[in-house]
């Protein structure tokens, strides 16, 4: 598919000047141009993954990637594992529940242990905002943020941007409503950063208790009325209610939340007729989204988001290890 925001390779500076970061800790560190560079790089992996014939590339052969997940995950953990393996790397997963973290080892000591094993890249998910940066500052190899607390989930925002670009032909000049538990969502934060940087109008739609303070500083409009918030939107991005991060009464009940903020077929009619529906997963069906919407292939991109997750993570692993692999031009 031709994408309006895809640039020809000749538009990028050569080699390492195309992407100067050692780590991927957040979208906040990236320019719009760098985001497009990753999305363009991911396109080739979409094609390879769909080809069914050559499932592997040996670009990362001989490299070891450690996935260190201190929080549960299905999509992110497995897609980073598949991404590394499809590029020929050795991938090992560290689950915190089975690690020495359970014996009281500190995060820094765990990071130093992983570093001593001479990993070529470390992918980290942690419940504390800033934990990934802390580790990135201590280790010698590239670190990729797989979600840290309420802070950022950069590869989720990148895969969401790629999904939008492929479905709608562009990821600029769109009206995008991000709806639900914005307060606790690192997905919302990374998407707001990415989608505003790329030149979209981003709206946040949530009950007053689930809207973070000072949203205007992130250049978004806030709505507490769902029908108003999604009116005329090209993209309706639903968020999971993150009950595990709620330490108080943010909502009267799941039933009332669904009545006011759940995405039903009737409510979706307020958006543009061809609006797409997104959800990062895992979903609370019947709470933030009805199954009839989530499972409608004409509107829902939820499984496509998962597919794009593998391609985007292949692109990120490839780009961030180019200096280690001494790819010409990447010093
Ligand atoms: N979207 C997402 O991060 O899902 P997982 O928690 O399953 O990785």
mmCIF file of C-alpha atoms and ligand atoms in Angstrom:
data_model
loop_
_atom_site.group_PDB
_atom_site.id
_atom_site.type_symbol
_atom_site.label_atom_id
_atom_site.label_comp_id
_atom_site.label_asym_id
_atom_site.label_seq_id
_atom_site.Cartn_x
_atom_site.Cartn_y
_atom_site.Cartn_z
ATOM 1 C CA UNK A 1 0.000 0.000 0.000
ATOM 2 C CA UNK A 2 1.241 3.489 -0.780
ATOM 3 C CA UNK A 3 1.194 5.658 2.287
ATOM 4 C CA UNK A 4 0.887 9.411 2.184
ATOM 5 C CA UNK A 5 3.502 9.837 4.909
ATOM 6 C CA UNK A 6 5.977 7.299 3.522
ATOM 7 C CA UNK A 7 9.162 8.992 2.414
ATOM 8 C CA UNK A 8 11.503 7.627 -0.235
ATOM 9 C CA UNK A 9 14.753 6.295 1.257
ATOM 10 C CA UNK A 10 16.613 9.143 -0.454
ATOM 11 C CA UNK A 11 14.862 11.601 1.888
ATOM 12 C CA UNK A 12 16.673 10.175 4.902
ATOM 13 C CA UNK A 13 20.219 11.119 5.838
ATOM 14 C CA UNK A 14 22.598 8.195 5.322
ATOM 15 C CA UNK A 15 23.313 5.517 7.906
ATOM 16 C CA UNK A 16 23.415 6.328 11.591
ATOM 17 C CA UNK A 17 22.234 9.884 11.085
ATOM 18 C CA UNK A 18 18.836 8.384 10.314
ATOM 19 C CA UNK A 19 18.303 7.336 13.935
ATOM 20 C CA UNK A 20 20.738 8.532 16.544
ATOM 21 C CA UNK A 21 19.270 7.039 19.727
ATOM 22 C CA UNK A 22 20.935 4.229 21.618
ATOM 23 C CA UNK A 23 17.741 3.231 23.429
ATOM 24 C CA UNK A 24 14.014 3.407 22.799
ATOM 25 C CA UNK A 25 12.697 4.586 26.142
ATOM 26 C CA UNK A 26 9.787 6.688 24.900
ATOM 27 C CA UNK A 27 8.126 8.525 22.047
ATOM 28 C CA UNK A 28 9.080 11.761 23.836
ATOM 29 C CA UNK A 29 12.674 11.293 22.643
ATOM 30 C CA UNK A 30 11.681 10.982 18.975
ATOM 31 C CA UNK A 31 11.095 13.488 16.184
ATOM 32 C CA UNK A 32 8.211 13.051 13.706
ATOM 33 C CA UNK A 33 10.796 12.141 11.128
ATOM 34 C CA UNK A 34 12.287 9.390 13.325
ATOM 35 C CA UNK A 35 8.807 7.963 13.924
ATOM 36 C CA UNK A 36 8.219 7.809 10.165
ATOM 37 C CA UNK A 37 11.631 6.188 9.735
ATOM 38 C CA UNK A 38 10.631 3.329 12.076
ATOM 39 C CA UNK A 39 7.206 2.949 10.420
ATOM 40 C CA UNK A 40 8.791 2.800 6.972
ATOM 41 C CA UNK A 41 11.315 0.229 8.198
ATOM 42 C CA UNK A 42 8.464 -1.877 9.610
ATOM 43 C CA UNK A 43 6.668 -2.069 6.252
ATOM 44 C CA UNK A 44 9.203 -4.553 4.839
ATOM 45 C CA UNK A 45 8.696 -6.855 7.837
ATOM 46 C CA UNK A 46 4.910 -6.814 7.367
ATOM 47 C CA UNK A 47 5.454 -8.166 3.882
ATOM 48 C CA UNK A 48 7.974 -10.777 5.058
ATOM 49 C CA UNK A 49 5.710 -11.951 7.875
ATOM 50 C CA UNK A 50 2.790 -12.289 5.473
ATOM 51 C CA UNK A 51 4.774 -14.086 2.796
ATOM 52 C CA UNK A 52 4.609 -17.402 4.633
ATOM 53 C CA UNK A 53 7.656 -18.575 2.697
ATOM 54 C CA UNK A 54 10.788 -16.979 4.120
ATOM 55 C CA UNK A 55 9.810 -16.463 7.737
ATOM 56 C CA UNK A 56 13.305 -15.600 8.876
ATOM 57 C CA UNK A 57 15.963 -13.061 8.172
ATOM 58 C CA UNK A 58 19.458 -13.454 9.614
ATOM 59 C CA UNK A 59 20.105 -9.782 10.314
ATOM 60 C CA UNK A 60 20.386 -10.419 14.079
ATOM 61 C CA UNK A 61 22.073 -13.843 13.878
ATOM 62 C CA UNK A 62 24.492 -14.330 16.784
ATOM 63 C CA UNK A 63 22.853 -11.640 18.939
ATOM 64 C CA UNK A 64 21.127 -12.360 22.245
ATOM 65 C CA UNK A 65 18.017 -10.440 23.272
ATOM 66 C CA UNK A 66 16.708 -10.599 26.837
ATOM 67 C CA UNK A 67 13.019 -9.860 27.441
ATOM 68 C CA UNK A 68 12.847 -8.877 31.121
ATOM 69 C CA UNK A 69 9.178 -8.571 32.058
ATOM 70 C CA UNK A 70 8.386 -7.484 35.614
ATOM 71 C CA UNK A 71 4.675 -7.178 34.722
ATOM 72 C CA UNK A 72 2.317 -9.523 32.888
ATOM 73 C CA UNK A 73 2.039 -9.377 29.123
ATOM 74 C CA UNK A 74 0.752 -11.442 26.234
ATOM 75 C CA UNK A 75 1.029 -9.283 23.114
ATOM 76 C CA UNK A 76 4.193 -7.324 23.852
ATOM 77 C CA UNK A 77 6.255 -10.185 25.273
ATOM 78 C CA UNK A 78 5.342 -12.668 22.560
ATOM 79 C CA UNK A 79 5.708 -10.195 19.709
ATOM 80 C CA UNK A 80 9.170 -9.116 20.889
ATOM 81 C CA UNK A 81 10.098 -12.808 21.129
ATOM 82 C CA UNK A 82 8.752 -13.573 17.656
ATOM 83 C CA UNK A 83 10.344 -10.411 16.246
ATOM 84 C CA UNK A 84 13.782 -11.340 17.589
ATOM 85 C CA UNK A 85 13.515 -14.935 16.382
ATOM 86 C CA UNK A 86 12.328 -13.914 12.905
ATOM 87 C CA UNK A 87 15.464 -11.790 12.650
ATOM 88 C CA UNK A 88 17.642 -14.732 13.662
ATOM 89 C CA UNK A 89 18.498 -13.647 17.236
ATOM 90 C CA UNK A 90 18.623 -15.863 20.305
ATOM 91 C CA UNK A 91 15.818 -14.664 22.575
ATOM 92 C CA UNK A 92 15.490 -15.447 26.276
ATOM 93 C CA UNK A 93 12.598 -14.387 28.474
ATOM 94 C CA UNK A 94 12.926 -13.444 32.139
ATOM 95 C CA UNK A 95 9.645 -13.535 34.047
ATOM 96 C CA UNK A 96 9.904 -11.633 37.318
ATOM 97 C CA UNK A 97 7.696 -14.131 39.124
ATOM 98 C CA UNK A 98 10.316 -16.858 38.575
ATOM 99 C CA UNK A 99 13.382 -14.649 39.077
ATOM 100 C CA UNK A 100 15.509 -13.528 42.013
ATOM 101 C CA UNK A 101 13.404 -10.343 42.126
ATOM 102 C CA UNK A 102 11.097 -12.501 44.244
ATOM 103 C CA UNK A 103 13.997 -12.981 46.705
ATOM 104 C CA UNK A 104 14.378 -9.235 47.128
ATOM 105 C CA UNK A 105 16.959 -8.409 44.461
ATOM 106 C CA UNK A 106 16.836 -4.739 43.522
ATOM 107 C CA UNK A 107 16.051 -3.509 40.030
ATOM 108 C CA UNK A 108 19.570 -2.130 39.620
ATOM 109 C CA UNK A 109 21.188 -5.405 40.739
ATOM 110 C CA UNK A 110 18.964 -7.285 38.312
ATOM 111 C CA UNK A 111 19.959 -4.877 35.539
ATOM 112 C CA UNK A 112 23.665 -5.269 36.328
ATOM 113 C CA UNK A 113 23.213 -9.048 36.250
ATOM 114 C CA UNK A 114 21.599 -8.914 32.810
ATOM 115 C CA UNK A 115 24.374 -6.582 31.661
ATOM 116 C CA UNK A 116 27.074 -8.987 32.853
ATOM 117 C CA UNK A 117 25.537 -11.667 30.639
ATOM 118 C CA UNK A 118 26.422 -9.430 27.688
ATOM 119 C CA UNK A 119 22.992 -9.215 26.120
ATOM 120 C CA UNK A 120 22.900 -7.349 22.821
ATOM 121 C CA UNK A 121 19.526 -5.764 23.614
ATOM 122 C CA UNK A 122 17.270 -5.780 26.666
ATOM 123 C CA UNK A 123 13.505 -5.314 26.417
ATOM 124 C CA UNK A 124 11.931 -4.266 29.704
ATOM 125 C CA UNK A 125 8.423 -3.987 31.091
ATOM 126 C CA UNK A 126 8.074 -2.689 34.639
ATOM 127 C CA UNK A 127 5.274 -1.339 36.816
ATOM 128 C CA UNK A 128 7.273 1.732 37.867
ATOM 129 C CA UNK A 129 7.345 4.798 35.619
ATOM 130 C CA UNK A 130 11.000 5.594 34.894
ATOM 131 C CA UNK A 131 12.313 2.098 35.663
ATOM 132 C CA UNK A 132 13.300 1.523 32.036
ATOM 133 C CA UNK A 133 15.343 4.739 31.874
ATOM 134 C CA UNK A 134 17.033 3.777 35.146
ATOM 135 C CA UNK A 135 18.166 0.491 33.607
ATOM 136 C CA UNK A 136 19.102 2.116 30.293
ATOM 137 C CA UNK A 137 21.477 4.397 32.199
ATOM 138 C CA UNK A 138 23.248 1.377 33.758
ATOM 139 C CA UNK A 139 23.743 -1.111 30.933
ATOM 140 C CA UNK A 140 25.972 -1.253 27.862
ATOM 141 C CA UNK A 141 23.449 -2.461 25.275
ATOM 142 C CA UNK A 142 20.317 -0.890 23.744
ATOM 143 C CA UNK A 143 17.250 -0.953 25.994
ATOM 144 C CA UNK A 144 13.703 -0.993 24.613
ATOM 145 C CA UNK A 145 10.765 0.092 26.731
ATOM 146 C CA UNK A 146 7.957 -2.492 26.647
ATOM 147 C CA UNK A 147 5.823 -0.378 29.001
ATOM 148 C CA UNK A 148 6.805 1.347 32.257
ATOM 149 C CA UNK A 149 4.091 2.200 34.750
ATOM 150 C CA UNK A 150 1.900 5.048 33.556
ATOM 151 C CA UNK A 151 4.784 6.593 31.648
ATOM 152 C CA UNK A 152 5.245 5.224 28.106
ATOM 153 C CA UNK A 153 4.686 2.226 25.855
ATOM 154 C CA UNK A 154 6.472 3.460 22.728
ATOM 155 C CA UNK A 155 6.260 0.347 20.553
ATOM 156 C CA UNK A 156 2.485 0.246 21.138
ATOM 157 C CA UNK A 157 2.162 3.815 19.826
ATOM 158 C CA UNK A 158 4.359 2.974 16.838
ATOM 159 C CA UNK A 159 2.326 -0.119 15.947
ATOM 160 C CA UNK A 160 -0.867 1.904 16.361
ATOM 161 C CA UNK A 161 0.470 4.604 14.016
ATOM 162 C CA UNK A 162 1.450 1.952 11.460
ATOM 163 C CA UNK A 163 -1.999 0.356 11.687
ATOM 164 C CA UNK A 164 -3.712 3.716 11.113
ATOM 165 C CA UNK A 165 -1.402 4.529 8.213
ATOM 166 C CA UNK A 166 -2.096 1.233 6.488
ATOM 167 C CA UNK A 167 -5.869 1.323 7.096
ATOM 168 C CA UNK A 168 -6.511 4.987 6.272
ATOM 169 C CA UNK A 169 -3.600 5.609 3.895
ATOM 170 C CA UNK A 170 -2.095 8.302 6.098
ATOM 171 C CA UNK A 171 -1.418 9.162 9.717
ATOM 172 C CA UNK A 172 -1.578 12.922 9.560
ATOM 173 C CA UNK A 173 -4.459 15.384 9.449
ATOM 174 C CA UNK A 174 -6.811 12.914 11.158
ATOM 175 C CA UNK A 175 -9.129 13.396 14.121
ATOM 176 C CA UNK A 176 -8.314 10.732 16.695
ATOM 177 C CA UNK A 177 -10.329 10.211 19.889
ATOM 178 C CA UNK A 178 -8.525 8.325 22.680
ATOM 179 C CA UNK A 179 -11.231 7.154 25.046
ATOM 180 C CA UNK A 180 -11.348 5.661 28.525
ATOM 181 C CA UNK A 181 -8.870 5.273 31.349
ATOM 182 C CA UNK A 182 -6.374 7.883 30.172
ATOM 183 C CA UNK A 183 -5.160 8.550 33.718
ATOM 184 C CA UNK A 184 -3.518 5.147 34.152
ATOM 185 C CA UNK A 185 -2.596 4.543 30.520
ATOM 186 C CA UNK A 186 0.966 4.560 29.192
ATOM 187 C CA UNK A 187 -0.588 3.606 25.831
ATOM 188 C CA UNK A 188 -2.561 6.874 25.840
ATOM 189 C CA UNK A 189 0.485 8.927 26.753
ATOM 190 C CA UNK A 190 2.701 7.442 24.027
ATOM 191 C CA UNK A 191 -0.090 7.687 21.464
ATOM 192 C CA UNK A 192 -0.845 11.315 22.330
ATOM 193 C CA UNK A 193 2.841 12.142 21.858
ATOM 194 C CA UNK A 194 3.187 10.204 18.597
ATOM 195 C CA UNK A 195 -0.083 11.203 16.982
ATOM 196 C CA UNK A 196 0.222 14.911 17.789
ATOM 197 C CA UNK A 197 3.836 14.901 16.559
ATOM 198 C CA UNK A 198 2.652 13.409 13.277
ATOM 199 C CA UNK A 199 0.152 16.242 12.820
ATOM 200 C CA UNK A 200 -3.191 14.814 13.920
ATOM 201 C CA UNK A 201 -5.934 16.398 16.041
ATOM 202 C CA UNK A 202 -6.012 14.269 19.188
ATOM 203 C CA UNK A 203 -8.922 14.284 21.619
ATOM 204 C CA UNK A 204 -9.065 12.656 25.015
ATOM 205 C CA UNK A 205 -12.471 11.348 26.141
ATOM 206 C CA UNK A 206 -12.925 10.132 29.721
ATOM 207 C CA UNK A 207 -14.794 10.648 32.977
ATOM 208 C CA UNK A 208 -13.344 13.619 34.903
ATOM 209 C CA UNK A 209 -11.746 11.218 37.406
ATOM 210 C CA UNK A 210 -9.761 9.477 34.665
ATOM 211 C CA UNK A 211 -8.348 12.556 32.895
ATOM 212 C CA UNK A 212 -4.772 13.426 33.987
ATOM 213 C CA UNK A 213 -4.088 17.018 35.047
ATOM 214 C CA UNK A 214 -2.668 19.572 32.591
ATOM 215 C CA UNK A 215 -3.697 17.706 29.443
ATOM 216 C CA UNK A 216 -3.636 21.005 27.545
ATOM 217 C CA UNK A 217 0.166 20.880 27.767
ATOM 218 C CA UNK A 218 0.018 17.779 25.581
ATOM 219 C CA UNK A 219 -1.897 19.713 22.908
ATOM 220 C CA UNK A 220 -5.097 17.666 23.145
ATOM 221 C CA UNK A 221 -8.742 18.648 23.615
ATOM 222 C CA UNK A 222 -10.513 16.918 26.520
ATOM 223 C CA UNK A 223 -14.124 15.731 26.534
ATOM 224 C CA UNK A 224 -16.150 14.184 29.336
ATOM 225 C CA UNK A 225 -19.105 13.449 27.020
ATOM 226 C CA UNK A 226 -18.364 10.405 24.870
ATOM 227 C CA UNK A 227 -20.798 11.297 22.065
ATOM 228 C CA UNK A 228 -19.260 14.765 21.723
ATOM 229 C CA UNK A 229 -15.719 13.420 21.980
ATOM 230 C CA UNK A 230 -16.001 10.914 19.143
ATOM 231 C CA UNK A 231 -18.198 13.090 16.885
ATOM 232 C CA UNK A 232 -16.633 13.181 13.410
ATOM 233 C CA UNK A 233 -13.562 11.166 14.469
ATOM 234 C CA UNK A 234 -11.552 9.163 11.928
ATOM 235 C CA UNK A 235 -10.157 6.913 14.644
ATOM 236 C CA UNK A 236 -11.770 5.833 17.923
ATOM 237 C CA UNK A 237 -9.089 4.343 20.159
ATOM 238 C CA UNK A 238 -10.512 2.619 23.219
ATOM 239 C CA UNK A 239 -8.493 2.008 26.377
ATOM 240 C CA UNK A 240 -8.759 -0.725 28.968
ATOM 241 C CA UNK A 241 -10.008 0.194 32.431
ATOM 242 C CA UNK A 242 -6.843 -0.529 34.434
ATOM 243 C CA UNK A 243 -8.411 -1.712 37.675
ATOM 244 C CA UNK A 244 -5.038 -2.995 38.891
ATOM 245 C CA UNK A 245 -3.690 0.584 38.977
ATOM 246 C CA UNK A 246 -6.743 2.083 40.695
ATOM 247 C CA UNK A 247 -6.190 2.628 44.405
ATOM 248 C CA UNK A 248 -9.525 4.320 45.045
ATOM 249 C CA UNK A 249 -13.061 4.744 43.732
ATOM 250 C CA UNK A 250 -12.673 6.299 40.294
ATOM 251 C CA UNK A 251 -15.984 4.977 38.934
ATOM 252 C CA UNK A 252 -19.398 4.205 40.420
ATOM 253 C CA UNK A 253 -19.598 0.813 38.640
ATOM 254 C CA UNK A 254 -18.563 -0.996 35.464
ATOM 255 C CA UNK A 255 -22.206 -0.966 34.363
ATOM 256 C CA UNK A 256 -22.489 2.805 34.670
ATOM 257 C CA UNK A 257 -19.126 3.245 32.958
ATOM 258 C CA UNK A 258 -20.349 1.150 30.030
ATOM 259 C CA UNK A 259 -23.559 3.176 29.814
ATOM 260 C CA UNK A 260 -21.654 6.470 29.603
ATOM 261 C CA UNK A 261 -18.344 5.532 27.945
ATOM 262 C CA UNK A 262 -18.682 2.048 26.453
ATOM 263 C CA UNK A 263 -18.276 1.870 22.670
ATOM 264 C CA UNK A 264 -21.520 0.446 21.297
ATOM 265 C CA UNK A 265 -22.578 0.262 17.617
ATOM 266 C CA UNK A 266 -25.039 3.102 18.267
ATOM 267 C CA UNK A 267 -22.392 5.328 19.801
ATOM 268 C CA UNK A 268 -19.910 4.577 17.005
ATOM 269 C CA UNK A 269 -22.398 6.151 14.565
ATOM 270 C CA UNK A 270 -21.296 9.564 15.952
ATOM 271 C CA UNK A 271 -17.844 9.046 14.413
ATOM 272 C CA UNK A 272 -17.172 9.245 10.665
ATOM 273 C CA UNK A 273 -18.957 6.507 8.652
ATOM 274 C CA UNK A 274 -15.612 4.858 7.829
ATOM 275 C CA UNK A 275 -13.985 5.466 11.220
ATOM 276 C CA UNK A 276 -11.768 2.680 12.499
ATOM 277 C CA UNK A 277 -11.888 1.298 16.029
ATOM 278 C CA UNK A 278 -8.699 0.460 17.906
ATOM 279 C CA UNK A 279 -7.886 -1.169 21.233
ATOM 280 C CA UNK A 280 -4.385 -2.096 22.472
ATOM 281 C CA UNK A 281 -5.713 -5.127 24.346
ATOM 282 C CA UNK A 282 -6.342 -6.875 26.585
ATOM 283 C CA UNK A 283 -10.022 -5.858 26.364
ATOM 284 C CA UNK A 284 -12.749 -5.774 28.978
ATOM 285 C CA UNK A 285 -15.544 -6.823 26.639
ATOM 286 C CA UNK A 286 -18.896 -5.335 27.587
ATOM 287 C CA UNK A 287 -17.208 -2.636 29.686
ATOM 288 C CA UNK A 288 -15.193 -0.241 27.479
ATOM 289 C CA UNK A 289 -16.153 -1.944 24.190
ATOM 290 C CA UNK A 290 -18.987 -4.153 22.956
ATOM 291 C CA UNK A 291 -18.039 -7.423 21.270
ATOM 292 C CA UNK A 292 -20.107 -6.498 18.214
ATOM 293 C CA UNK A 293 -17.780 -3.520 17.657
ATOM 294 C CA UNK A 294 -14.535 -5.233 18.653
ATOM 295 C CA UNK A 295 -15.207 -8.183 16.331
ATOM 296 C CA UNK A 296 -16.425 -6.190 13.308
ATOM 297 C CA UNK A 297 -13.638 -6.630 10.725
ATOM 298 C CA UNK A 298 -14.860 -3.637 8.715
ATOM 299 C CA UNK A 299 -14.282 -1.249 11.634
ATOM 300 C CA UNK A 300 -12.049 -2.938 14.185
ATOM 301 C CA UNK A 301 -8.258 -3.032 13.699
ATOM 302 C CA UNK A 302 -7.556 -4.979 16.885
ATOM 303 C CA UNK A 303 -6.024 -8.086 15.316
ATOM 304 C CA UNK A 304 -4.185 -5.960 12.746
ATOM 305 C CA UNK A 305 -2.629 -4.001 15.634
ATOM 306 C CA UNK A 306 -1.259 -7.260 17.017
ATOM 307 C CA UNK A 307 0.150 -8.152 13.591
ATOM 308 C CA UNK A 308 1.763 -4.721 13.205
ATOM 309 C CA UNK A 309 3.285 -5.198 16.649
ATOM 310 C CA UNK A 310 5.589 -7.923 15.345
ATOM 311 C CA UNK A 311 6.698 -5.825 12.343
ATOM 312 C CA UNK A 312 7.303 -2.672 14.410
ATOM 313 C CA UNK A 313 9.298 -4.601 17.007
ATOM 314 C CA UNK A 314 11.374 -6.214 14.254
ATOM 315 C CA UNK A 315 12.114 -2.721 12.934
ATOM 316 C CA UNK A 316 13.052 -1.411 16.395
ATOM 317 C CA UNK A 317 15.332 -4.367 17.188
ATOM 318 C CA UNK A 318 16.975 -4.094 13.779
ATOM 319 C CA UNK A 319 17.557 -0.329 13.988
ATOM 320 C CA UNK A 320 18.791 -0.271 17.593
ATOM 321 C CA UNK A 321 21.333 -3.076 17.054
ATOM 322 C CA UNK A 322 22.848 -1.659 13.875
ATOM 323 C CA UNK A 323 25.758 -0.042 15.745
ATOM 324 C CA UNK A 324 26.522 -3.291 17.589
ATOM 325 C CA UNK A 325 26.424 -5.132 14.285
ATOM 326 C CA UNK A 326 28.630 -2.472 12.696
ATOM 327 C CA UNK A 327 26.235 -1.923 9.815
ATOM 328 C CA UNK A 328 28.065 0.384 7.373
ATOM 329 C CA UNK A 329 27.285 4.016 8.117
ATOM 330 C CA UNK A 330 26.114 3.287 11.667
ATOM 331 C CA UNK A 331 29.027 4.281 13.887
HETATM 332 N N1 LIG B 1 -1.096 -3.910 24.525
HETATM 333 C C1 LIG B 1 -0.311 -4.560 25.413
HETATM 334 O O1 LIG B 1 0.682 -4.023 25.908
HETATM 335 O O2 LIG B 1 -0.720 -5.823 25.705
HETATM 336 P P1 LIG B 1 0.031 -6.824 26.685
HETATM 337 O O3 LIG B 1 -0.130 -6.284 28.077
HETATM 338 O O4 LIG B 1 -0.657 -8.148 26.494
HETATM 339 O O5 LIG B 1 1.478 -6.853 26.294
#
